[in-house]
mmCIF file of C-alpha atoms (C1' of nucleotides) in Angstrom:
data_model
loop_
_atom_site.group_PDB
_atom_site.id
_atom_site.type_symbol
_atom_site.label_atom_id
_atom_site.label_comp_id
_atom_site.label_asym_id
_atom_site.label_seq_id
_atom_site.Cartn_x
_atom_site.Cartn_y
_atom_site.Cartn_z
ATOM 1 C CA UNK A 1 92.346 52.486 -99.759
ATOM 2 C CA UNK A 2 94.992 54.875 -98.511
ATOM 3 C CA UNK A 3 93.475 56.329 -95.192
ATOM 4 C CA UNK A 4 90.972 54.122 -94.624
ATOM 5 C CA UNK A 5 90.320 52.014 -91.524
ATOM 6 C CA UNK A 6 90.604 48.408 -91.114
ATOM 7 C CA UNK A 7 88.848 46.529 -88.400
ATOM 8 C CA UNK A 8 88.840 43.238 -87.016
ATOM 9 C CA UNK A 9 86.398 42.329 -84.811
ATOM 10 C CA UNK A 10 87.920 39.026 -82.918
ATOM 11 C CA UNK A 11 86.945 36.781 -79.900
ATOM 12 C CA UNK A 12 89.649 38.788 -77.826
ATOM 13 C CA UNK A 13 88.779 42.103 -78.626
ATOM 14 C CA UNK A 14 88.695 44.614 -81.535
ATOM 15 C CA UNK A 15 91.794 46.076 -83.393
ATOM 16 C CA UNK A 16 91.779 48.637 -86.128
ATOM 17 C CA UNK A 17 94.184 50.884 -87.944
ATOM 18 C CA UNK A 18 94.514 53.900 -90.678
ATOM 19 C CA UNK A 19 95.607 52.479 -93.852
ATOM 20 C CA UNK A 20 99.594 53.827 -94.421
ATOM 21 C CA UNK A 21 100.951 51.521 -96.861
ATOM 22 C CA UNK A 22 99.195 49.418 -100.274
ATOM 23 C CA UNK A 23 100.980 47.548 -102.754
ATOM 24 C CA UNK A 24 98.828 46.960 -106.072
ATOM 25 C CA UNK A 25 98.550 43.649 -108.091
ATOM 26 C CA UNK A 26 96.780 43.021 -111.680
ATOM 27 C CA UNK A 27 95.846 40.982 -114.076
ATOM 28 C CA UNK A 28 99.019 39.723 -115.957
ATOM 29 C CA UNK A 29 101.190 41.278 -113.543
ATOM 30 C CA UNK A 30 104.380 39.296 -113.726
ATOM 31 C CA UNK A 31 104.707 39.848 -109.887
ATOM 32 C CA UNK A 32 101.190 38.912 -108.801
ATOM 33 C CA UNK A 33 100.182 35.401 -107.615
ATOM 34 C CA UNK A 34 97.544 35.084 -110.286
ATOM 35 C CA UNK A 35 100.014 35.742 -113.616
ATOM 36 C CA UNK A 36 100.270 31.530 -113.623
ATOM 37 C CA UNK A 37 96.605 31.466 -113.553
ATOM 38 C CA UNK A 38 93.841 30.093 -111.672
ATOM 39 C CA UNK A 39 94.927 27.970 -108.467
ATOM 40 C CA UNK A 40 92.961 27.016 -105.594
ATOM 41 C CA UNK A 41 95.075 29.386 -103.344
ATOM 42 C CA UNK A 42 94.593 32.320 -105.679
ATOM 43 C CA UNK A 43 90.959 31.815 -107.185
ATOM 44 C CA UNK A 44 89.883 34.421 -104.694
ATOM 45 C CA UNK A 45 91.754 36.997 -106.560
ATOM 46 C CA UNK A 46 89.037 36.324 -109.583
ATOM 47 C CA UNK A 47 86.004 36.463 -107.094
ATOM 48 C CA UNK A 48 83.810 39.762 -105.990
ATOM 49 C CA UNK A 49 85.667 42.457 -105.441
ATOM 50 C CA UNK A 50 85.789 43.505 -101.710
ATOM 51 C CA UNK A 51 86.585 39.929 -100.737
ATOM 52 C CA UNK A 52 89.692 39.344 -98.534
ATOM 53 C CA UNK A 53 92.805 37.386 -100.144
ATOM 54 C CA UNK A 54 94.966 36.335 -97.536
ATOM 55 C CA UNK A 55 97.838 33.984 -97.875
ATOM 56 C CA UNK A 56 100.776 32.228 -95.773
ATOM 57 C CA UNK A 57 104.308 33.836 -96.608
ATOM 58 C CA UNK A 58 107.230 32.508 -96.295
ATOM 59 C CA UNK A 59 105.930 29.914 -93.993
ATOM 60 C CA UNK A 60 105.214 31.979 -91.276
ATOM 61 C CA UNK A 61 103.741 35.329 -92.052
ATOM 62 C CA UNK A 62 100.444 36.107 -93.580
ATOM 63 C CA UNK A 63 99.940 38.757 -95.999
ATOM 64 C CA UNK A 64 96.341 40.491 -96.226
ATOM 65 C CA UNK A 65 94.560 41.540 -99.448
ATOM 66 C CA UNK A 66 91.522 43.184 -100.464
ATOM 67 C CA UNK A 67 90.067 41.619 -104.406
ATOM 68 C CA UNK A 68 89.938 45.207 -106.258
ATOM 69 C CA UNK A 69 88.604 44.310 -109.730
ATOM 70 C CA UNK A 70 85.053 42.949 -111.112
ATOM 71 C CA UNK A 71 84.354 39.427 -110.772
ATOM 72 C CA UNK A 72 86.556 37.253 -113.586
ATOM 73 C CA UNK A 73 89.133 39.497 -113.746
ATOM 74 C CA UNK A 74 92.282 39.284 -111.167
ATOM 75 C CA UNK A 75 93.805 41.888 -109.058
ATOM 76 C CA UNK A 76 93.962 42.411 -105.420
ATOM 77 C CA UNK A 77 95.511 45.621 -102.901
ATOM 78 C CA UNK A 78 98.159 44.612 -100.799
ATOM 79 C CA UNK A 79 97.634 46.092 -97.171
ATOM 80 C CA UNK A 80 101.681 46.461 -95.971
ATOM 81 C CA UNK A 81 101.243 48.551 -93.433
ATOM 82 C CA UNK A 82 98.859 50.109 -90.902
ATOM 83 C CA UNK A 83 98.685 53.281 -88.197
ATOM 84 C CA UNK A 84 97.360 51.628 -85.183
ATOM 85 C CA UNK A 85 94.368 53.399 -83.743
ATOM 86 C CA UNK A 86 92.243 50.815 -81.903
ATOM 87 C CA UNK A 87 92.844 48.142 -79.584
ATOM 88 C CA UNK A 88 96.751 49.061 -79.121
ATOM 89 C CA UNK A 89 96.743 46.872 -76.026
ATOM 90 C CA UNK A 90 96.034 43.576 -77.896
ATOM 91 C CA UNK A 91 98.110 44.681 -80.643
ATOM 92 C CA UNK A 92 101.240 44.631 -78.362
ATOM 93 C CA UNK A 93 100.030 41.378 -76.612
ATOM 94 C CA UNK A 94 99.553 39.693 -80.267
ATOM 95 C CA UNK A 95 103.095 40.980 -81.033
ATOM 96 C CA UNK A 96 104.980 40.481 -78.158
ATOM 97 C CA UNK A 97 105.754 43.991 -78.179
ATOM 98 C CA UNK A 98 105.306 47.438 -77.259
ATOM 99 C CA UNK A 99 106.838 49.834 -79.597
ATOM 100 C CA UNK A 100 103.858 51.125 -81.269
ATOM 101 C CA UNK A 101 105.663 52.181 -84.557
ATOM 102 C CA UNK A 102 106.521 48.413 -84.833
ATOM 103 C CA UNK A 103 103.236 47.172 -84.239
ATOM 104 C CA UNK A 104 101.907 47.094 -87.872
ATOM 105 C CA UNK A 105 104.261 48.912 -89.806
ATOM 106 C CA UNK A 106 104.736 45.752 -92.407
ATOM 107 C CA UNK A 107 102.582 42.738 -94.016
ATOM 108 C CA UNK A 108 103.325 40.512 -91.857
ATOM 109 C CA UNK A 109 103.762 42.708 -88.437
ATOM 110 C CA UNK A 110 99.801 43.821 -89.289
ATOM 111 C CA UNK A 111 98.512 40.489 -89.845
ATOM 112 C CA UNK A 112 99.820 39.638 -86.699
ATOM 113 C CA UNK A 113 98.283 42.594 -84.852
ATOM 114 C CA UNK A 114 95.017 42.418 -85.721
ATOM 115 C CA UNK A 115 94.798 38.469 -85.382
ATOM 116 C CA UNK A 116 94.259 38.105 -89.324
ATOM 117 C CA UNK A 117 94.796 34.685 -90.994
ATOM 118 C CA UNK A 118 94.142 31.709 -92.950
ATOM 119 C CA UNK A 119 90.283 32.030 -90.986
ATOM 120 C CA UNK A 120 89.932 35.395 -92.401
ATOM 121 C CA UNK A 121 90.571 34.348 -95.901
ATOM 122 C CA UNK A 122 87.528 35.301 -97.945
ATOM 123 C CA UNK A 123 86.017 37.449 -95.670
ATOM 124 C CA UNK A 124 83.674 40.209 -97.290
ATOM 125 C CA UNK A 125 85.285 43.373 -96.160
ATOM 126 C CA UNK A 126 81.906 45.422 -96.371
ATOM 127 C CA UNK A 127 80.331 43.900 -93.341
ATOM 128 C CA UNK A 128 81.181 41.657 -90.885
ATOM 129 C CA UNK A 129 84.348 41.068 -88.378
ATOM 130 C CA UNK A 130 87.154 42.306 -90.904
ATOM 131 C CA UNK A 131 85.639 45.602 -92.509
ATOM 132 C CA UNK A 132 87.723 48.380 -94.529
ATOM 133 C CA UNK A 133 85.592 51.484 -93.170
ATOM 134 C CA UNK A 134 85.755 55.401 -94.038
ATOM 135 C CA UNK A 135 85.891 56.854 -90.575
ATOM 136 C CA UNK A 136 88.221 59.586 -90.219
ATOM 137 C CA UNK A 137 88.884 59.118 -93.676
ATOM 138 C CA UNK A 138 91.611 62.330 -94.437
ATOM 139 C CA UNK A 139 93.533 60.593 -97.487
ATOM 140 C CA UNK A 140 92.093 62.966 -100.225
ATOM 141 C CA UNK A 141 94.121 65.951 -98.421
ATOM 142 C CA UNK A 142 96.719 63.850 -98.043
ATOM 143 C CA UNK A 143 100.248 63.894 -99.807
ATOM 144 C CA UNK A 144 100.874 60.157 -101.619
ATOM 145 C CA UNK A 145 103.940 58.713 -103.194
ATOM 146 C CA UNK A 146 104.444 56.324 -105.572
ATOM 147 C CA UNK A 147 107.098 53.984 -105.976
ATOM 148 C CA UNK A 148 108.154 50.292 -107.044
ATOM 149 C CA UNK A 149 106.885 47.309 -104.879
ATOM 150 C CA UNK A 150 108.942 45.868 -101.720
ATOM 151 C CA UNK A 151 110.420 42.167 -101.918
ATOM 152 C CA UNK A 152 109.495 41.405 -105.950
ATOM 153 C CA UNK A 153 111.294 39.777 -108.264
ATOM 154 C CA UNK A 154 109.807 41.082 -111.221
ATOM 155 C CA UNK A 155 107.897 43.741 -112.329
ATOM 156 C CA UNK A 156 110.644 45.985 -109.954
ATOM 157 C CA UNK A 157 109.985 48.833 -112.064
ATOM 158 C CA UNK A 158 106.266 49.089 -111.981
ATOM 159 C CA UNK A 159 104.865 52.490 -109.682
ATOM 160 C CA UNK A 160 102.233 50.592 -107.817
ATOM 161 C CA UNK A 161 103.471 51.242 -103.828
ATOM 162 C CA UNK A 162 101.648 53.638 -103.040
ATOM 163 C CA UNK A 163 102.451 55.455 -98.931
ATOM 164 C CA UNK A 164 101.196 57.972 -97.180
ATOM 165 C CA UNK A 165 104.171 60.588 -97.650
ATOM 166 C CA UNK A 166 105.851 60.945 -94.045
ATOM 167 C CA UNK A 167 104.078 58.770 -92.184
ATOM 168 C CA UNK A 168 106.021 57.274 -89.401
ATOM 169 C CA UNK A 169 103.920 54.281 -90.041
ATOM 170 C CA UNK A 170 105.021 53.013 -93.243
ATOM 171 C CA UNK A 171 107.045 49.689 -93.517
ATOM 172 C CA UNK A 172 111.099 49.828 -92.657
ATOM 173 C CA UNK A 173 113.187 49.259 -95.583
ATOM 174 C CA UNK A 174 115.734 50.449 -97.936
ATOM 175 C CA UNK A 175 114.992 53.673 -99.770
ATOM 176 C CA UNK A 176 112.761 53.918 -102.604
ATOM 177 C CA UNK A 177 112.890 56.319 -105.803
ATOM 178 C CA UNK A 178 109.692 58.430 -105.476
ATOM 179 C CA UNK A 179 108.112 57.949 -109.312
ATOM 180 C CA UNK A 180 105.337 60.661 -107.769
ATOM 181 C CA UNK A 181 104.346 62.381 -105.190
ATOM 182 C CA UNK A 182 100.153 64.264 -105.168
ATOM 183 C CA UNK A 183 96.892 63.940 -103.600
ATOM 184 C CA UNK A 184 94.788 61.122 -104.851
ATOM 185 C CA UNK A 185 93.390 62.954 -107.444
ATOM 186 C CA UNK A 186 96.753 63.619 -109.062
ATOM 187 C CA UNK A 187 98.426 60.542 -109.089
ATOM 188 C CA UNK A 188 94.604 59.108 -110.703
ATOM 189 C CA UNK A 189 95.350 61.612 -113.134
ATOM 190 C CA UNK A 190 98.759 60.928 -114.177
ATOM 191 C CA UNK A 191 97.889 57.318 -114.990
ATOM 192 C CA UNK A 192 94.616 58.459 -117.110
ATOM 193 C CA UNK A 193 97.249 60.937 -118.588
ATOM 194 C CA UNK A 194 100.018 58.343 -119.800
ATOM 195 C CA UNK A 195 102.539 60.596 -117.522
ATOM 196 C CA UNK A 196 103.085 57.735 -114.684
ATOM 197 C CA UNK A 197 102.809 54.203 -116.589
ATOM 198 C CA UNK A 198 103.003 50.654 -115.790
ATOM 199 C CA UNK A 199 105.706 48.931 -118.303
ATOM 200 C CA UNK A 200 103.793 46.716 -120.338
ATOM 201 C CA UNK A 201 100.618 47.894 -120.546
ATOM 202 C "C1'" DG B 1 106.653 11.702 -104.137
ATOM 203 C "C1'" DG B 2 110.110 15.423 -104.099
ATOM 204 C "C1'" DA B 3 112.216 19.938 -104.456
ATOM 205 C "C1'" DA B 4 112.519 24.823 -104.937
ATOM 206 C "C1'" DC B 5 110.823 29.076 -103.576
ATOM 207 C "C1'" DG B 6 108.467 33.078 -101.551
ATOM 208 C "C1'" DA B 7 104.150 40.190 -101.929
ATOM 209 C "C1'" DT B 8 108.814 38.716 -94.456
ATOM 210 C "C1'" DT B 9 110.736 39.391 -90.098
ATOM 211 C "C1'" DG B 10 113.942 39.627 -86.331
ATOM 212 C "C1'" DA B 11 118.289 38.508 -84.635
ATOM 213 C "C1'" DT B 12 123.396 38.647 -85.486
ATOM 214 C "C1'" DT C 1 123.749 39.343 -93.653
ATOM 215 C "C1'" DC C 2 121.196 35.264 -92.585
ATOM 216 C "C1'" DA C 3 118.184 31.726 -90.605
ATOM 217 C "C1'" DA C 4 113.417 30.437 -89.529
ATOM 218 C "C1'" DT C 5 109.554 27.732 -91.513
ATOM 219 C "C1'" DC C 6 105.826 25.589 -94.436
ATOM 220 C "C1'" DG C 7 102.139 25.870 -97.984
ATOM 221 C "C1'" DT C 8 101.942 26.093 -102.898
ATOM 222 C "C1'" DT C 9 103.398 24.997 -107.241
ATOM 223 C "C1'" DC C 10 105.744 22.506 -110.513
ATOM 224 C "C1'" DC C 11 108.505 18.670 -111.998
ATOM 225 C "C1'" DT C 12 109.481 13.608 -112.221
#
DNA sequence: GGAACGATTGAT
DNA sequence: TCAATCGTTCCT
């Protein structure tokens, strides 16, 4: 999903940005919302893939998600942070500011620029108002790291953040330790190849 | 019915 | 470093 575009089309206007920042969760992940099983907040997350799963954090933010794997089993993409390219204007006015590096560089912050909530949740992200589209699409040159997920409990250890490497973008926080840095095609390859692992799996 | 907690953010 | 804020989940 790295790269790609996400667009909402929304009563006020239309937002979209480049795809900086993903955060993957699977099936018996310790750290994903669906390891307790089937609720009626997380069902989605068992649905068609290409569904989006978006939830209310901490009371006040929402978090997006696109469903990822085949219908029965669970896992769902994290979006945590996004390049704006489209609709800056209503971005800032949604935000209540102007800064455009701090317009979507987060979960929350993106959410929040693009007008995404509890409305959205379900949407199918192949048509419609909320679309994940390939325009411009310039991740497979691109260099990608991998590192542990932001704000988990468990499962600290796992490499599945995955950032576009430099991007000015990508959500504010403490520094990471870099498990991998490739194209695409690399890091896909040093899963297949055992090299970059998930711990208990 | 009640309590603890969270895939965060912004201010101090 | 810490408060804001509330839906979800789990326990009684």
């Amino acid at each position: 999903m790295l790269g790609k575009i996400l667009v909402h089309k929304a009563a006020a206007g239309e937002t979209a940005g480049r795809i900086v920042e993903t955060e993957a969760y699977l099936e018996g992940d310790p750290a994903s919302h669906s390891c307790r099983g089937k609720t009626p907040r997380n069902a989605i997350m068992w649905g068609r893939p290409g569904r989006a799963y978006v939830y209310l954090n901490y009371g006040m933010y929402h978090c997006f998600n696109a469903v990822t794997e085949p219908e029965g089993k669970a896992g769902a993409v994290l979006v945590r942070a996004l390049e704006p390219t489209r609709g800056i204007a209503l971005m800032q006015k949604r935000r209540h500011r102007n800064d455009e590096g701090n317009l979507a560089n987060g979960p929350g912050k993106l959410t929040q620029a693009l007008g995404i909530g509890k409305d959205e949740n379900g949407a199918n992200l192949t048509r419609g108002k909320l679309v994940i589209c390939d325009e411009n699409d310039r991740a497979g040159e691109a260099v990608i790291a991998v590192t542990g997920r932001i704000g988990i409990s468990q499962a600290n250890e796992a490499p599945l953040r995955f950032i576009i490497e430099d991007n000015p973008f990508v959500s504010p926080h403490r520094k990471q330790e870099v498990f991998l840095e490739g194209t695409k095609e690399q890091i896909k390859t040093a899963f297949e190849s055992g090299r970059l692992a998930i711990p208990g799996r």
